[in-house]
mmCIF file of C-alpha atoms in Angstrom:
data_model
loop_
_atom_site.group_PDB
_atom_site.id
_atom_site.type_symbol
_atom_site.label_atom_id
_atom_site.label_comp_id
_atom_site.label_asym_id
_atom_site.label_seq_id
_atom_site.Cartn_x
_atom_site.Cartn_y
_atom_site.Cartn_z
ATOM 1 C CA MET Q 1433 14.648 53.681 3.528
ATOM 2 C CA ALA Q 1434 11.339 53.715 5.367
ATOM 3 C CA GLN Q 1435 10.452 50.564 7.278
ATOM 4 C CA VAL Q 1436 7.241 48.876 6.165
ATOM 5 C CA SER Q 1437 4.761 48.304 8.966
ATOM 6 C CA ILE Q 1438 2.497 45.254 8.652
ATOM 7 C CA PRO Q 1439 -0.820 45.557 10.504
ATOM 8 C CA SER Q 1440 -1.052 42.984 13.265
ATOM 9 C CA THR Q 1441 -4.488 41.914 12.037
ATOM 10 C CA THR Q 1442 -2.911 40.395 8.918
ATOM 11 C CA LEU Q 1443 -0.507 38.191 10.848
ATOM 12 C CA SER Q 1444 -1.761 34.668 11.520
ATOM 13 C CA THR Q 1445 -0.637 32.795 14.612
ATOM 14 C CA LEU Q 1446 0.055 29.104 15.090
ATOM 15 C CA GLU Q 1447 -2.908 28.949 17.434
ATOM 16 C CA ASP Q 1448 -5.218 30.133 14.642
ATOM 17 C CA ALA Q 1449 -3.858 27.749 12.019
ATOM 18 C CA PRO Q 1450 -5.695 24.464 11.328
ATOM 19 C CA THR Q 1451 -3.795 21.267 12.114
ATOM 20 C CA ALA Q 1452 -3.139 18.367 9.776
ATOM 21 C CA SER Q 1453 -5.896 16.356 11.490
ATOM 22 C CA GLU Q 1454 -8.401 19.011 10.386
ATOM 23 C CA TRP Q 1455 -7.252 19.218 6.759
ATOM 24 C CA GLY Q 1456 -8.814 17.483 3.776
ATOM 25 C CA GLU Q 1457 -6.950 14.765 1.896
ATOM 26 C CA SER Q 1458 -5.380 17.008 -0.739
ATOM 27 C CA THR Q 1459 -4.214 19.660 1.740
ATOM 28 C CA CYS Q 1460 -2.786 16.950 3.981
ATOM 29 C CA ALA Q 1461 -1.020 15.240 1.057
ATOM 30 C CA ILE Q 1462 0.654 18.515 0.103
ATOM 31 C CA HIS Q 1463 1.550 20.011 3.497
ATOM 32 C CA ALA Q 1464 1.494 17.445 6.324
ATOM 33 C CA GLY Q 1465 4.872 16.655 7.849
ATOM 34 C CA SER Q 1466 6.663 19.642 6.350
ATOM 35 C CA ALA Q 1467 8.052 22.512 8.384
ATOM 36 C CA ARG Q 1468 6.627 25.870 7.346
ATOM 37 C CA CYS Q 1469 10.131 27.348 7.213
ATOM 38 C CA LYS Q 1470 12.517 24.954 5.504
ATOM 39 C CA PRO Q 1471 16.321 25.123 5.160
ATOM 40 C CA TYR Q 1472 17.585 27.720 2.699
ATOM 41 C CA HIS Q 1473 14.026 29.146 2.514
ATOM 42 C CA ALA Q 1474 13.117 26.380 0.083
ATOM 43 C CA LEU Q 1475 9.456 25.926 -0.819
ATOM 44 C CA ILE Q 1476 9.612 22.130 -1.140
ATOM 45 C CA GLU Q 1477 11.230 19.642 1.206
ATOM 46 C CA PRO Q 1478 14.996 19.561 0.481
ATOM 47 C CA LEU Q 1479 16.620 16.348 -0.647
ATOM 48 C CA VAL Q 1480 19.203 15.517 2.020
ATOM 49 C CA GLN Q 1481 21.425 13.108 0.090
ATOM 50 C CA THR Q 1482 23.814 11.896 2.764
ATOM 51 C CA ALA Q 1483 24.737 8.533 4.244
ATOM 52 C CA THR Q 1484 25.967 9.860 7.579
ATOM 53 C CA TYR Q 1485 25.996 12.977 9.771
ATOM 54 C CA THR Q 1486 28.814 14.895 11.462
ATOM 55 C CA PHE Q 1487 29.343 16.191 15.013
ATOM 56 C CA ARG Q 1488 31.180 19.428 15.819
ATOM 57 C CA ASN Q 1489 32.897 18.005 18.906
ATOM 58 C CA SER Q 1490 32.795 15.199 21.451
ATOM 59 C CA GLN Q 1491 30.448 17.109 23.747
ATOM 60 C CA GLU Q 1492 27.849 17.186 20.996
ATOM 61 C CA VAL Q 1493 28.263 13.415 20.616
ATOM 62 C CA VAL Q 1494 27.669 12.906 24.342
ATOM 63 C CA ALA Q 1495 24.628 15.199 24.359
ATOM 64 C CA TYR Q 1496 23.130 13.314 21.436
ATOM 65 C CA GLN Q 1497 23.813 9.913 23.016
ATOM 66 C CA GLU Q 1498 22.305 11.011 26.336
ATOM 67 C CA ALA Q 1499 19.139 12.235 24.641
ATOM 68 C CA HIS Q 1500 18.920 9.111 22.492
ATOM 69 C CA THR Q 1501 19.465 6.752 25.459
ATOM 70 C CA ARG Q 1502 16.758 8.465 27.518
ATOM 71 C CA GLY Q 1503 14.310 8.611 24.651
ATOM 72 C CA LEU Q 1504 14.316 12.409 24.607
ATOM 73 C CA PRO Q 1505 13.655 14.406 21.426
ATOM 74 C CA THR Q 1506 16.673 15.542 19.471
ATOM 75 C CA ASP Q 1507 16.955 17.718 16.387
ATOM 76 C CA ARG Q 1508 19.797 15.774 14.788
ATOM 77 C CA LEU Q 1509 20.656 12.374 13.335
ATOM 78 C CA GLU Q 1510 23.652 10.085 13.545
ATOM 79 C CA TYR Q 1511 23.634 7.637 10.630
ATOM 80 C CA GLY Q 1512 21.580 7.187 7.467
ATOM 81 C CA ARG Q 1513 20.175 3.784 8.402
ATOM 82 C CA TYR Q 1514 18.538 5.347 11.467
ATOM 83 C CA GLY Q 1515 16.961 8.316 9.738
ATOM 84 C CA ASN Q 1516 17.046 11.061 7.158
ATOM 85 C CA PRO Q 1517 15.251 14.440 7.112
ATOM 86 C CA THR Q 1518 13.675 13.829 3.698
ATOM 87 C CA VAL Q 1519 12.532 10.363 4.755
ATOM 88 C CA ALA Q 1520 11.232 11.745 8.070
ATOM 89 C CA ALA Q 1521 9.092 14.298 6.227
ATOM 90 C CA CYS Q 1522 7.701 11.511 4.060
ATOM 91 C CA GLU Q 1523 6.923 9.391 7.114
ATOM 92 C CA ALA Q 1524 5.149 12.284 8.807
ATOM 93 C CA ARG Q 1525 3.020 12.897 5.726
ATOM 94 C CA VAL Q 1526 1.931 9.276 5.387
ATOM 95 C CA ALA Q 1527 1.199 9.120 9.130
ATOM 96 C CA ALA Q 1528 -1.039 12.183 8.756
ATOM 97 C CA LEU Q 1529 -2.809 10.728 5.714
ATOM 98 C CA GLU Q 1530 -3.504 7.476 7.574
ATOM 99 C CA HIS Q 1531 -4.450 9.181 10.889
ATOM 100 C CA ALA Q 1532 -1.593 7.229 12.490
ATOM 101 C CA ASP Q 1533 0.600 7.993 15.489
ATOM 102 C CA ALA Q 1534 3.686 7.279 13.388
ATOM 103 C CA ALA Q 1535 4.883 5.741 10.131
ATOM 104 C CA ILE Q 1536 8.079 4.077 8.917
ATOM 105 C CA GLN Q 1537 9.332 4.149 5.350
ATOM 106 C CA PHE Q 1538 11.042 1.040 3.949
ATOM 107 C CA ALA Q 1539 12.977 0.230 0.818
ATOM 108 C CA SER Q 1540 9.993 -1.756 -0.535
ATOM 109 C CA GLY Q 1541 6.526 -2.925 0.365
ATOM 110 C CA MET Q 1542 7.759 -6.457 0.993
ATOM 111 C CA ALA Q 1543 10.401 -5.094 3.384
ATOM 112 C CA ALA Q 1544 7.581 -3.389 5.283
ATOM 113 C CA ILE Q 1545 5.582 -6.629 5.545
ATOM 114 C CA THR Q 1546 8.457 -8.942 6.440
ATOM 115 C CA THR Q 1547 9.994 -6.580 8.999
ATOM 116 C CA THR Q 1548 6.616 -6.023 10.662
ATOM 117 C CA LEU Q 1549 5.962 -9.738 11.029
ATOM 118 C CA LEU Q 1550 9.484 -10.442 12.265
ATOM 119 C CA ALA Q 1551 9.229 -7.622 14.815
ATOM 120 C CA LEU Q 1552 5.862 -8.632 16.238
ATOM 121 C CA LEU Q 1553 6.152 -12.442 16.170
ATOM 122 C CA GLN Q 1554 8.515 -14.807 17.936
ATOM 123 C CA GLN Q 1555 9.218 -18.523 18.077
ATOM 124 C CA GLY Q 1556 6.099 -20.462 19.007
ATOM 125 C CA ASP Q 1557 3.661 -17.786 17.791
ATOM 126 C CA HIS Q 1558 0.851 -18.360 15.331
ATOM 127 C CA LEU Q 1559 -0.690 -15.954 12.831
ATOM 128 C CA ILE Q 1560 -3.837 -16.092 10.741
ATOM 129 C CA MET Q 1561 -3.972 -14.598 7.266
ATOM 130 C CA THR Q 1562 -6.729 -14.401 4.692
ATOM 131 C CA ASP Q 1563 -6.484 -16.043 1.292
ATOM 132 C CA ASP Q 1564 -6.341 -14.264 -2.081
ATOM 133 C CA CYS Q 1565 -3.277 -12.242 -1.215
ATOM 134 C CA TYR Q 1566 0.002 -11.176 -2.788
ATOM 135 C CA ARG Q 1567 1.977 -14.305 -3.624
ATOM 136 C CA ARG Q 1568 5.201 -13.213 -1.928
ATOM 137 C CA THR Q 1569 3.382 -12.401 1.324
ATOM 138 C CA ARG Q 1570 1.914 -15.902 1.378
ATOM 139 C CA GLN Q 1571 5.294 -17.362 0.491
ATOM 140 C CA PHE Q 1572 6.999 -15.545 3.377
ATOM 141 C CA CYS Q 1573 4.395 -16.725 5.867
ATOM 142 C CA LEU Q 1574 4.280 -20.345 4.697
ATOM 143 C CA GLU Q 1575 7.921 -20.953 3.759
ATOM 144 C CA VAL Q 1576 10.139 -18.548 5.733
ATOM 145 C CA LEU Q 1577 8.390 -18.030 9.068
ATOM 146 C CA PRO Q 1578 8.181 -21.793 9.828
ATOM 147 C CA ARG Q 1579 12.011 -21.849 9.887
ATOM 148 C CA LEU Q 1580 11.718 -19.528 12.894
ATOM 149 C CA GLY Q 1581 9.087 -21.645 14.629
ATOM 150 C CA ILE Q 1582 6.171 -19.417 13.586
ATOM 151 C CA THR Q 1583 3.099 -21.077 12.049
ATOM 152 C CA THR Q 1584 0.387 -19.693 9.774
ATOM 153 C CA THR Q 1585 -3.239 -20.632 9.145
ATOM 154 C CA ILE Q 1586 -4.958 -19.340 5.996
ATOM 155 C CA VAL Q 1587 -8.707 -18.719 6.082
ATOM 156 C CA PRO Q 1588 -11.108 -17.531 3.346
ATOM 157 C CA LEU Q 1589 -11.551 -13.778 3.295
ATOM 158 C CA GLY Q 1590 -15.071 -12.925 4.394
ATOM 159 C CA ASP Q 1591 -15.538 -16.104 6.470
ATOM 160 C CA TYR Q 1592 -15.340 -14.578 9.930
ATOM 161 C CA ALA Q 1593 -16.550 -17.758 11.626
ATOM 162 C CA ALA Q 1594 -13.583 -19.606 10.121
ATOM 163 C CA LEU Q 1595 -11.330 -16.761 11.236
ATOM 164 C CA GLU Q 1596 -12.447 -17.053 14.859
ATOM 165 C CA SER Q 1597 -12.311 -20.853 14.752
ATOM 166 C CA ALA Q 1598 -8.675 -20.695 13.611
ATOM 167 C CA ILE Q 1599 -7.588 -18.717 16.689
ATOM 168 C CA GLN Q 1600 -5.313 -20.769 18.940
ATOM 169 C CA PRO Q 1601 -3.877 -20.054 22.398
ATOM 170 C CA ASN Q 1602 -0.602 -18.994 20.737
ATOM 171 C CA THR Q 1603 -2.202 -16.838 18.022
ATOM 172 C CA ARG Q 1604 -0.620 -13.408 18.065
ATOM 173 C CA LEU Q 1605 -1.589 -11.580 14.874
ATOM 174 C CA LEU Q 1606 -4.254 -11.313 12.150
ATOM 175 C CA LEU Q 1607 -3.102 -10.327 8.653
ATOM 176 C CA SER Q 1608 -5.155 -9.384 5.607
ATOM 177 C CA GLU Q 1609 -5.249 -7.254 2.466
ATOM 178 C CA THR Q 1610 -8.066 -5.015 1.269
ATOM 179 C CA PRO Q 1611 -8.837 -4.971 -1.583
ATOM 180 C CA THR Q 1612 -7.001 -8.207 -2.235
ATOM 181 C CA ASN Q 1613 -4.699 -9.200 -5.060
ATOM 182 C CA PRO Q 1614 -5.900 -10.244 -7.636
ATOM 183 C CA TYR Q 1615 -9.654 -10.715 -7.000
ATOM 184 C CA LEU Q 1616 -10.209 -7.413 -5.182
ATOM 185 C CA ARG Q 1617 -12.045 -8.978 -2.237
ATOM 186 C CA VAL Q 1618 -12.895 -6.352 0.351
ATOM 187 C CA LEU Q 1619 -12.289 -6.996 4.038
ATOM 188 C CA ASP Q 1620 -14.815 -5.816 6.618
ATOM 189 C CA VAL Q 1621 -12.083 -3.961 8.480
ATOM 190 C CA GLU Q 1622 -14.368 -3.017 11.369
ATOM 191 C CA ARG Q 1623 -15.312 -6.643 12.027
ATOM 192 C CA PHE Q 1624 -11.719 -7.812 11.523
ATOM 193 C CA ALA Q 1625 -10.498 -5.241 14.073
ATOM 194 C CA GLU Q 1626 -13.220 -6.179 16.555
ATOM 195 C CA ILE Q 1627 -12.305 -9.875 16.414
ATOM 196 C CA ALA Q 1628 -8.623 -9.042 16.946
ATOM 197 C CA ARG Q 1629 -9.393 -6.687 19.822
ATOM 198 C CA ARG Q 1630 -11.728 -9.181 21.548
ATOM 199 C CA HIS Q 1631 -9.068 -11.897 21.446
ATOM 200 C CA GLY Q 1632 -6.140 -9.616 22.327
ATOM 201 C CA LEU Q 1633 -4.496 -9.929 18.900
ATOM 202 C CA ILE Q 1634 -2.652 -7.445 16.683
ATOM 203 C CA SER Q 1635 -4.495 -6.587 13.459
ATOM 204 C CA VAL Q 1636 -2.443 -5.769 10.359
ATOM 205 C CA VAL Q 1637 -3.938 -4.795 6.998
ATOM 206 C CA ASP Q 1638 -2.140 -4.257 3.686
ATOM 207 C CA SER Q 1639 -4.106 -1.355 2.194
ATOM 208 C CA THR Q 1640 -1.987 -0.811 -0.915
ATOM 209 C CA PHE Q 1641 -4.920 -1.230 -3.317
ATOM 210 C CA ALA Q 1642 -7.161 1.084 -1.269
ATOM 211 C CA THR Q 1643 -4.822 4.037 -0.554
ATOM 212 C CA PRO Q 1644 -5.539 6.422 2.351
ATOM 213 C CA PHE Q 1645 -7.905 8.286 0.016
ATOM 214 C CA ASN Q 1646 -10.331 5.375 -0.426
ATOM 215 C CA LEU Q 1647 -9.984 3.758 3.009
ATOM 216 C CA ARG Q 1648 -8.256 4.392 6.330
ATOM 217 C CA PRO Q 1649 -8.172 1.044 8.182
ATOM 218 C CA LEU Q 1650 -6.879 2.683 11.372
ATOM 219 C CA ASP Q 1651 -10.102 4.696 11.632
ATOM 220 C CA TRP Q 1652 -11.977 1.389 11.815
ATOM 221 C CA GLY Q 1653 -9.831 0.030 14.656
ATOM 222 C CA ILE Q 1654 -6.966 -1.722 12.816
ATOM 223 C CA ASP Q 1655 -3.608 -1.548 14.641
ATOM 224 C CA LEU Q 1656 -1.191 -1.320 11.689
ATOM 225 C CA VAL Q 1657 -1.611 -0.530 8.011
ATOM 226 C CA ILE Q 1658 0.949 -1.441 5.339
ATOM 227 C CA HIS Q 1659 1.516 0.066 1.894
ATOM 228 C CA SER Q 1660 3.637 -0.753 -1.068
ATOM 229 C CA ALA Q 1661 4.319 2.905 -1.879
ATOM 230 C CA THR Q 1662 5.700 1.737 -5.212
ATOM 231 C CA LYS Q 1663 2.056 1.739 -6.300
ATOM 232 C CA TYR Q 1664 -0.468 4.548 -5.753
ATOM 233 C CA LEU Q 1665 1.464 6.591 -3.169
ATOM 234 C CA GLY Q 1666 4.421 7.111 -5.508
ATOM 235 C CA GLY Q 1667 2.113 7.000 -8.481
ATOM 236 C CA HIS Q 1668 4.582 7.275 -11.366
ATOM 237 C CA ASN Q 1669 6.155 3.803 -11.717
ATOM 238 C CA ASP Q 1670 9.577 5.268 -10.912
ATOM 239 C CA LEU Q 1671 10.389 4.252 -7.326
ATOM 240 C CA LEU Q 1672 10.323 1.398 -4.805
ATOM 241 C CA ALA Q 1673 9.169 2.039 -1.247
ATOM 242 C CA GLY Q 1674 6.984 0.668 1.532
ATOM 243 C CA PHE Q 1675 5.301 1.953 4.686
ATOM 244 C CA VAL Q 1676 4.022 0.763 8.016
ATOM 245 C CA ALA Q 1677 1.767 3.159 9.910
ATOM 246 C CA GLY Q 1678 -0.309 2.877 13.049
ATOM 247 C CA ARG Q 1679 -0.333 3.018 16.803
ATOM 248 C CA ALA Q 1680 2.963 3.986 18.407
ATOM 249 C CA GLU Q 1681 3.109 0.908 20.626
ATOM 250 C CA TRP Q 1682 3.312 -1.330 17.542
ATOM 251 C CA VAL Q 1683 5.268 0.991 15.247
ATOM 252 C CA THR Q 1684 8.113 1.365 17.778
ATOM 253 C CA PRO Q 1685 9.272 -2.308 17.803
ATOM 254 C CA VAL Q 1686 9.005 -2.394 14.010
ATOM 255 C CA ARG Q 1687 11.252 0.678 13.748
ATOM 256 C CA GLU Q 1688 13.792 -0.846 16.136
ATOM 257 C CA LEU Q 1689 14.075 -3.974 13.977
ATOM 258 C CA HIS Q 1690 14.068 -1.869 10.798
ATOM 259 C CA ASN Q 1691 17.203 -0.118 12.088
ATOM 260 C CA ILE Q 1692 18.880 -3.496 12.589
ATOM 261 C CA LEU Q 1693 17.809 -5.247 9.390
ATOM 262 C CA GLY Q 1694 18.607 -2.221 7.252
ATOM 263 C CA ALA Q 1695 15.769 -2.093 4.704
ATOM 264 C CA THR Q 1696 16.587 1.602 4.474
ATOM 265 C CA PRO Q 1697 14.843 3.823 1.918
ATOM 266 C CA ASP Q 1698 16.942 5.981 -0.354
ATOM 267 C CA PRO Q 1699 16.559 9.735 0.327
ATOM 268 C CA HIS Q 1700 16.027 10.396 -3.366
ATOM 269 C CA ASN Q 1701 13.144 7.901 -3.410
ATOM 270 C CA ALA Q 1702 11.635 9.728 -0.443
ATOM 271 C CA TYR Q 1703 12.002 12.996 -2.348
ATOM 272 C CA LEU Q 1704 10.194 11.514 -5.356
ATOM 273 C CA LEU Q 1705 7.563 10.042 -3.058
ATOM 274 C CA LEU Q 1706 6.885 13.401 -1.414
ATOM 275 C CA ARG Q 1707 6.314 14.815 -4.881
ATOM 276 C CA GLY Q 1708 4.011 11.966 -5.823
ATOM 277 C CA LEU Q 1709 1.948 12.247 -2.647
ATOM 278 C CA LYS Q 1710 1.030 15.840 -3.473
ATOM 279 C CA THR Q 1711 -1.218 14.648 -6.302
ATOM 280 C CA LEU Q 1712 -2.499 11.487 -4.582
ATOM 281 C CA SER Q 1713 -6.102 12.664 -4.212
ATOM 282 C CA LEU Q 1714 -6.312 13.925 -7.785
ATOM 283 C CA ARG Q 1715 -4.809 10.737 -9.156
ATOM 284 C CA VAL Q 1716 -6.947 8.360 -7.095
ATOM 285 C CA ILE Q 1717 -10.122 10.158 -8.144
ATOM 286 C CA ARG Q 1718 -9.132 9.501 -11.770
ATOM 287 C CA HIS Q 1719 -8.161 5.889 -11.005
ATOM 288 C CA ASN Q 1720 -11.566 5.383 -9.369
ATOM 289 C CA GLU Q 1721 -13.391 6.869 -12.343
ATOM 290 C CA ASN Q 1722 -11.432 4.804 -14.869
ATOM 291 C CA GLY Q 1723 -11.859 1.643 -12.825
ATOM 292 C CA GLN Q 1724 -15.618 2.012 -12.540
ATOM 293 C CA ARG Q 1725 -16.173 2.823 -16.216
ATOM 294 C CA VAL Q 1726 -13.901 0.065 -17.507
ATOM 295 C CA ALA Q 1727 -15.401 -2.509 -15.113
ATOM 296 C CA GLU Q 1728 -18.912 -1.639 -16.308
ATOM 297 C CA PHE Q 1729 -17.826 -1.934 -19.950
ATOM 298 C CA LEU Q 1730 -16.139 -5.298 -19.422
ATOM 299 C CA ALA Q 1731 -19.131 -6.659 -17.491
ATOM 300 C CA GLY Q 1732 -21.292 -6.091 -20.574
ATOM 301 C CA HIS Q 1733 -18.948 -7.519 -23.215
ATOM 302 C CA PRO Q 1734 -19.768 -11.017 -24.560
ATOM 303 C CA GLU Q 1735 -16.093 -12.066 -24.682
ATOM 304 C CA VAL Q 1736 -15.688 -11.500 -20.921
ATOM 305 C CA GLU Q 1737 -16.773 -14.297 -18.568
ATOM 306 C CA GLN Q 1738 -16.605 -12.523 -15.208
ATOM 307 C CA VAL Q 1739 -15.414 -9.216 -13.760
ATOM 308 C CA TRP Q 1740 -14.144 -8.575 -10.230
ATOM 309 C CA TYR Q 1741 -14.445 -4.940 -9.169
ATOM 310 C CA PRO Q 1742 -15.830 -3.745 -5.801
ATOM 311 C CA GLY Q 1743 -17.842 -1.007 -7.505
ATOM 312 C CA LEU Q 1744 -20.020 -3.555 -9.333
ATOM 313 C CA PRO Q 1745 -23.135 -4.985 -7.605
ATOM 314 C CA SER Q 1746 -22.005 -8.437 -8.840
ATOM 315 C CA HIS Q 1747 -18.907 -8.325 -6.627
ATOM 316 C CA PRO Q 1748 -19.235 -10.546 -3.511
ATOM 317 C CA ASP Q 1749 -18.163 -7.709 -1.196
ATOM 318 C CA TYR Q 1750 -20.081 -4.889 -2.868
ATOM 319 C CA ALA Q 1751 -22.070 -4.054 0.296
ATOM 320 C CA VAL Q 1752 -18.964 -3.867 2.498
ATOM 321 C CA ALA Q 1753 -17.128 -1.769 -0.090
ATOM 322 C CA GLN Q 1754 -20.039 0.654 -0.323
ATOM 323 C CA ALA Q 1755 -20.176 0.989 3.459
ATOM 324 C CA GLN Q 1756 -16.457 1.428 4.180
ATOM 325 C CA MET Q 1757 -14.732 2.760 1.058
ATOM 326 C CA LYS Q 1758 -14.858 6.109 -0.690
ATOM 327 C CA GLY Q 1759 -13.842 4.648 -4.064
ATOM 328 C CA PHE Q 1760 -12.619 1.350 -5.462
ATOM 329 C CA GLY Q 1761 -9.343 2.052 -7.244
ATOM 330 C CA GLY Q 1762 -7.988 1.447 -10.699
ATOM 331 C CA VAL Q 1763 -7.470 -2.331 -10.722
ATOM 332 C CA VAL Q 1764 -10.009 -4.488 -12.561
ATOM 333 C CA SER Q 1765 -9.618 -8.275 -12.751
ATOM 334 C CA PHE Q 1766 -11.573 -10.360 -15.245
ATOM 335 C CA THR Q 1767 -11.590 -13.598 -17.194
ATOM 336 C CA VAL Q 1768 -11.670 -13.770 -20.980
ATOM 337 C CA ARG Q 1769 -13.711 -16.491 -22.684
ATOM 338 C CA GLY Q 1770 -11.165 -19.044 -23.810
ATOM 339 C CA ASP Q 1771 -7.988 -20.738 -22.714
ATOM 340 C CA LEU Q 1772 -4.514 -19.554 -21.703
ATOM 341 C CA TRP Q 1773 -3.369 -18.651 -25.212
ATOM 342 C CA ARG Q 1774 -6.607 -17.003 -26.364
ATOM 343 C CA THR Q 1775 -6.289 -14.757 -23.320
ATOM 344 C CA ALA Q 1776 -2.653 -14.062 -24.202
ATOM 345 C CA ARG Q 1777 -3.729 -13.064 -27.730
ATOM 346 C CA PHE Q 1778 -6.214 -10.593 -26.241
ATOM 347 C CA ILE Q 1779 -3.460 -8.996 -24.155
ATOM 348 C CA ASP Q 1780 -1.131 -8.829 -27.148
ATOM 349 C CA ARG Q 1781 -3.798 -6.929 -29.113
ATOM 350 C CA LEU Q 1782 -3.992 -4.110 -26.544
ATOM 351 C CA GLN Q 1783 -2.338 -0.864 -27.672
ATOM 352 C CA ILE Q 1784 -2.414 1.311 -24.541
ATOM 353 C CA PRO Q 1785 -1.588 -0.830 -21.479
ATOM 354 C CA TYR Q 1786 1.959 -2.102 -21.144
ATOM 355 C CA ILE Q 1787 2.481 -5.753 -20.257
ATOM 356 C CA SER Q 1788 4.073 -5.222 -16.879
ATOM 357 C CA PRO Q 1789 3.563 -6.050 -13.176
ATOM 358 C CA SER Q 1790 2.665 -3.421 -10.567
ATOM 359 C CA LEU Q 1791 -0.180 -0.917 -10.480
ATOM 360 C CA GLY Q 1792 -1.193 2.537 -9.323
ATOM 361 C CA GLY Q 1793 0.936 4.551 -11.755
ATOM 362 C CA THR Q 1794 0.107 7.028 -14.479
ATOM 363 C CA GLU Q 1795 0.414 4.371 -17.210
ATOM 364 C CA SER Q 1796 -2.044 1.490 -17.550
ATOM 365 C CA LEU Q 1797 -0.465 -1.948 -17.054
ATOM 366 C CA VAL Q 1798 -1.823 -5.420 -17.746
ATOM 367 C CA ILE Q 1799 -0.763 -8.946 -16.811
ATOM 368 C CA GLN Q 1800 -1.970 -12.478 -17.225
ATOM 369 C CA PRO Q 1801 -1.043 -13.854 -13.760
ATOM 370 C CA ALA Q 1802 -0.631 -17.407 -15.062
ATOM 371 C CA LEU Q 1803 2.160 -16.192 -17.372
ATOM 372 C CA MET Q 1804 3.656 -13.529 -15.081
ATOM 373 C CA SER Q 1805 3.421 -13.844 -11.300
ATOM 374 C CA TYR Q 1806 2.619 -17.587 -11.242
ATOM 375 C CA TYR Q 1807 4.511 -18.887 -14.276
ATOM 376 C CA ASP Q 1808 6.759 -21.101 -12.131
ATOM 377 C CA VAL Q 1809 3.797 -22.607 -10.251
ATOM 378 C CA PRO Q 1810 2.426 -25.927 -11.615
ATOM 379 C CA PRO Q 1811 -1.022 -25.594 -13.254
ATOM 380 C CA GLU Q 1812 -2.778 -27.703 -10.621
ATOM 381 C CA GLU Q 1813 -1.307 -25.545 -7.823
ATOM 382 C CA ARG Q 1814 -2.315 -22.379 -9.688
ATOM 383 C CA ARG Q 1815 -5.876 -23.649 -9.889
ATOM 384 C CA ARG Q 1816 -5.853 -24.456 -6.174
ATOM 385 C CA LEU Q 1817 -4.816 -20.871 -5.474
ATOM 386 C CA GLY Q 1818 -7.580 -19.571 -7.731
ATOM 387 C CA ILE Q 1819 -5.268 -18.374 -10.504
ATOM 388 C CA ARG Q 1820 -7.139 -19.241 -13.683
ATOM 389 C CA ASP Q 1821 -5.400 -19.505 -17.034
ATOM 390 C CA ASN Q 1822 -7.744 -16.897 -18.540
ATOM 391 C CA LEU Q 1823 -7.479 -14.391 -15.671
ATOM 392 C CA VAL Q 1824 -6.386 -10.843 -16.539
ATOM 393 C CA ARG Q 1825 -5.411 -8.119 -14.051
ATOM 394 C CA LEU Q 1826 -5.760 -4.685 -15.602
ATOM 395 C CA SER Q 1827 -4.188 -1.834 -13.629
ATOM 396 C CA LEU Q 1828 -5.641 1.335 -15.061
ATOM 397 C CA GLY Q 1829 -3.599 4.496 -15.238
ATOM 398 C CA LEU Q 1830 -4.674 8.081 -15.820
ATOM 399 C CA GLU Q 1831 -5.456 7.880 -19.530
ATOM 400 C CA ASP Q 1832 -8.866 8.932 -20.847
ATOM 401 C CA ALA Q 1833 -11.459 6.277 -20.062
ATOM 402 C CA ASP Q 1834 -12.924 6.518 -23.577
ATOM 403 C CA ASP Q 1835 -9.539 5.620 -25.060
ATOM 404 C CA LEU Q 1836 -9.037 2.707 -22.669
ATOM 405 C CA ILE Q 1837 -12.505 1.335 -23.414
ATOM 406 C CA ALA Q 1838 -12.012 1.688 -27.182
ATOM 407 C CA ASP Q 1839 -8.734 -0.207 -26.906
ATOM 408 C CA LEU Q 1840 -10.311 -2.995 -24.854
ATOM 409 C CA ARG Q 1841 -13.207 -3.209 -27.308
ATOM 410 C CA GLN Q 1842 -10.989 -3.618 -30.365
ATOM 411 C CA ALA Q 1843 -8.850 -6.225 -28.580
ATOM 412 C CA LEU Q 1844 -11.883 -8.258 -27.499
ATOM 413 C CA ASP Q 1845 -13.833 -7.857 -30.741
ATOM 414 C CA GLY Q 1846 -10.845 -8.966 -32.820
ATOM 415 C CA LEU Q 1847 -10.345 -12.275 -31.007
ATOM 416 C CA GLU Q 1848 -10.701 -15.396 -33.143
#
């Protein structure tokens, strides 16, 4: 059989190929972190479903231990808590999307936050965090960290004078979200990073609501970015995962503690997450479109008191959002005219969104925070935290915006 000769001009070289740093978001979300030639000639990243790894002989054990002890690269793993090829591919992809030196995948977003704070803070340290944040993050900082001799000061998001005034000699870290949960306040990440840098502090931002498509905090000078990948990165309401990404000098101690604490992601979750990431850009574009259209509709309805969405000029951080973000996501928070139970009746009338926590998936979800996330908090404490009885958080999915608006209209118009 004659041998086929391929002209050399048709063969691309690695030197000619663009790198992940030069790719657009969609190309990066599909290809970054994956070897061109995968095991068994597979097209997609294989699922390596194993808890541990074998060695052929004792000499291979010694060679691995020597390389590991000296910090040298090695092409193998030892135990599932310390790494997995499917997880490693997922970490590389998220690092590329965030323009980070490295990323670590965790079993959940909360595991990412708690492990990061435990790794970077020690007894006697002080951290500053902004208000209007995820309840469990606040709870960890105010109730758990004090047991370890670590104190927290909370300052209003957007009050940078208060932020600087709260800095103490033992302050070590600044923590914020953007956009925040549930009022979608938008942090000026450039100013936040500059304050941290000027005072020699570590800056950490939870960017779950933004996604790497709408905002890359690291590009604005932030040291570490955190994601609950359960939300937009996974995108299908079918997995739990979290990420920390950023500069190597801060990621390394977090990884070392991660290996000890054991908030290890499941390889199958990483496999699902790799699949979800491939459509991240497409999905976020739709989330942004749905969020903007629904927010504009709600802002004009007489049964709605107030709408919080960074894409509306009425939002307190509209100017910052316009300057730093590409889009504003699929979460819209608003208050219905009426009390706790009139608001509950509105939610019960909705036909498309499911009553469920979380966000960033293909299905629209809705909650009344006073009855869901803050049900066990006394009313006066809820009010102090800004959680109003008539507050609704609507997490828009990928449905047609016309259908979502029609559903909201019938639910609002039918209220008694």
